[in-house]
C-alpha positions as a Python dict, from the first residue, in 0.01 Angstrom:
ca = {
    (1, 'X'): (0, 0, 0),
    (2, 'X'): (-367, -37, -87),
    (3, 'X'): (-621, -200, -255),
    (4, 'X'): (-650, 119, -434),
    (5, 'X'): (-233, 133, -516),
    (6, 'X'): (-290, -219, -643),
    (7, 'X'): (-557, -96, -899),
    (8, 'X'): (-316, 167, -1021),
    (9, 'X'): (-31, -18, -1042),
    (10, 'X'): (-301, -303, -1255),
    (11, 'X'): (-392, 6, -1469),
    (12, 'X'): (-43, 111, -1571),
    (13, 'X'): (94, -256, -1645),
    (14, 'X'): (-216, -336, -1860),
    (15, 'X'): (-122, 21, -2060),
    (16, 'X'): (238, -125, -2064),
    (17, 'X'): (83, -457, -2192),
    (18, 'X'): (-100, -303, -2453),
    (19, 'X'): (165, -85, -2544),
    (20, 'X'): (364, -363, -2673),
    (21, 'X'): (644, -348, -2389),
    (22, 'X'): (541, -659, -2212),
    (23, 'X'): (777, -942, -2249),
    (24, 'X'): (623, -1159, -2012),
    (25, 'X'): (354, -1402, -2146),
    (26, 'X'): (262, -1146, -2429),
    (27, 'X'): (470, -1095, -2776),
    (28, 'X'): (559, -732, -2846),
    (29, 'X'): (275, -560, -2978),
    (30, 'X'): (28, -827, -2967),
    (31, 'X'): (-182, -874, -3184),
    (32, 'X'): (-532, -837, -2972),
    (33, 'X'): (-386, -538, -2793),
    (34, 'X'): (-538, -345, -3045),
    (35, 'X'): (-883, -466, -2998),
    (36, 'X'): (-892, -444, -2651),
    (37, 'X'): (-1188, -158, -2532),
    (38, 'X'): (-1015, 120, -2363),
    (39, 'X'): (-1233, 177, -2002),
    (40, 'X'): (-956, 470, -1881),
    (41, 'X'): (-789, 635, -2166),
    (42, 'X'): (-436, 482, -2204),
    (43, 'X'): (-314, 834, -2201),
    (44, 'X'): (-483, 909, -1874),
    (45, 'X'): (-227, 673, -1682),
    (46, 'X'): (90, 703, -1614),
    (47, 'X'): (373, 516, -1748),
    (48, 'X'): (605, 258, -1575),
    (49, 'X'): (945, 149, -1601),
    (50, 'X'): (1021, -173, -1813),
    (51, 'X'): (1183, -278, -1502),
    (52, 'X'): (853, -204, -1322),
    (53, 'X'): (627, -377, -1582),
    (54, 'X'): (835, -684, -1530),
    (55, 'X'): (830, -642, -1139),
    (56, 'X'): (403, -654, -1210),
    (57, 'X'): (385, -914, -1429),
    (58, 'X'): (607, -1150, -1197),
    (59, 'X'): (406, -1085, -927),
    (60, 'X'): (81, -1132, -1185),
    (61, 'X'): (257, -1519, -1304),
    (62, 'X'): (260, -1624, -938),
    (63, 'X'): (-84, -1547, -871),
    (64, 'X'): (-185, -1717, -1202),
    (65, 'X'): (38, -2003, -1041),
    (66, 'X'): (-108, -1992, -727),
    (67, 'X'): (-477, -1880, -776),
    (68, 'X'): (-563, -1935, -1138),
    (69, 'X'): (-901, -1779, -1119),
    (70, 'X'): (-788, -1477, -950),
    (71, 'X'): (-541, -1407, -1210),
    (72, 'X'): (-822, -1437, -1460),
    (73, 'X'): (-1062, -1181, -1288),
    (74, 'X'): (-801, -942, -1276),
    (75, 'X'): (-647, -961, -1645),
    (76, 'X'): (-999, -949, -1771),
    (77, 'X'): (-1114, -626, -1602),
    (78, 'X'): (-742, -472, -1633),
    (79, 'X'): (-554, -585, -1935),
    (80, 'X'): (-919, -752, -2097),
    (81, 'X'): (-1091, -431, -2042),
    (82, 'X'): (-1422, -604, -1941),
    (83, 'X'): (-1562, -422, -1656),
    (84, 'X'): (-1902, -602, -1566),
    (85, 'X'): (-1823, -879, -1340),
    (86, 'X'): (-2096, -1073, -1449),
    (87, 'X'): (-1986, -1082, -1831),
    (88, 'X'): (-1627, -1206, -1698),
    (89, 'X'): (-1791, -1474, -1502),
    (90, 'X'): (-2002, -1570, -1800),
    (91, 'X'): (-1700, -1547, -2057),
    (92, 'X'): (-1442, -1701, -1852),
    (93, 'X'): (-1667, -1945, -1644),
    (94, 'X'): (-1563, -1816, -1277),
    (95, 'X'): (-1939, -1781, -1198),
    (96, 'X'): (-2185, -1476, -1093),
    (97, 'X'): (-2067, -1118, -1032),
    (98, 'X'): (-2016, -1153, -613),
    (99, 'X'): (-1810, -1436, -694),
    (100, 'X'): (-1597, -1240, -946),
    (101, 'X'): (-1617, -903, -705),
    (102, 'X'): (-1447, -1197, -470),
    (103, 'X'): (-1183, -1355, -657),
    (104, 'X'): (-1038, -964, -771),
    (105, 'X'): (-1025, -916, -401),
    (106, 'X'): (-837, -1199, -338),
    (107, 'X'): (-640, -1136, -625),
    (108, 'X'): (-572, -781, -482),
    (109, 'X'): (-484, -940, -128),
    (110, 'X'): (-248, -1153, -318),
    (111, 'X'): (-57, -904, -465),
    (112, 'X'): (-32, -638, -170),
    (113, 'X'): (125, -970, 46),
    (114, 'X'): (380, -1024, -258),
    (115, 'X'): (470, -645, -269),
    (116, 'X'): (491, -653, 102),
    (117, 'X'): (758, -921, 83),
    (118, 'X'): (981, -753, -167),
}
């Protein structure tokens, strides 16, 4: 698995988040789903399994457990939508664009290990 494999797998469990099928830390159909700018047409990716979804956002609540601000960096720019790491340092105070670029990638790092060890 890869850093890119990690970004797909990000891609499809935001489109299962904002789907509505998420039952972990979001209510069905939430509410800002809706408002959430599309960057890659939700059509465009691929659907997952429930049981996959799940399997991704487990892995997703122990890196918010274990590296808040990594979690952060990656919801914004996959289930958030917000693309410019220097507007998700500025909105959610995790500081200029490098240091965003370097939290996702330690966020990604994360989540390849945790795959690994399943």
């Amino acid at each position: 698995m890869t850093y890119l494999d990690i970004e797909n797998l990000l891609l499809q469990y935001a489109r299962w988040v904002r789907l509505g099928q998420a039952r972990l830390g979001y209510p069905k159909e939430a509410a800002f789903a809706h408002a959430i700018p599309q960057v890659i047409p939700d059509d465009a990716v691929a659907d997952i399994s429930d049981s996959e979804g799940e399997r991704i956002g487990k892995a997703m609540m122990c890196l918010q457990r274990d590296n808040k601000e990594a979690h952060i960096a990656l919801e914004a720019r996959f289930v958030g939508g917000v693309t410019d790491d220097a507007v998700v340092g500025r909105r959610y105070g995790l500081g200029s664009r490098v240091r965003v670029w370097q939290l996702r990638q330690m966020g990604y790092s994360y989540l390849l290990g945790h795959f690994a060890g399943q």
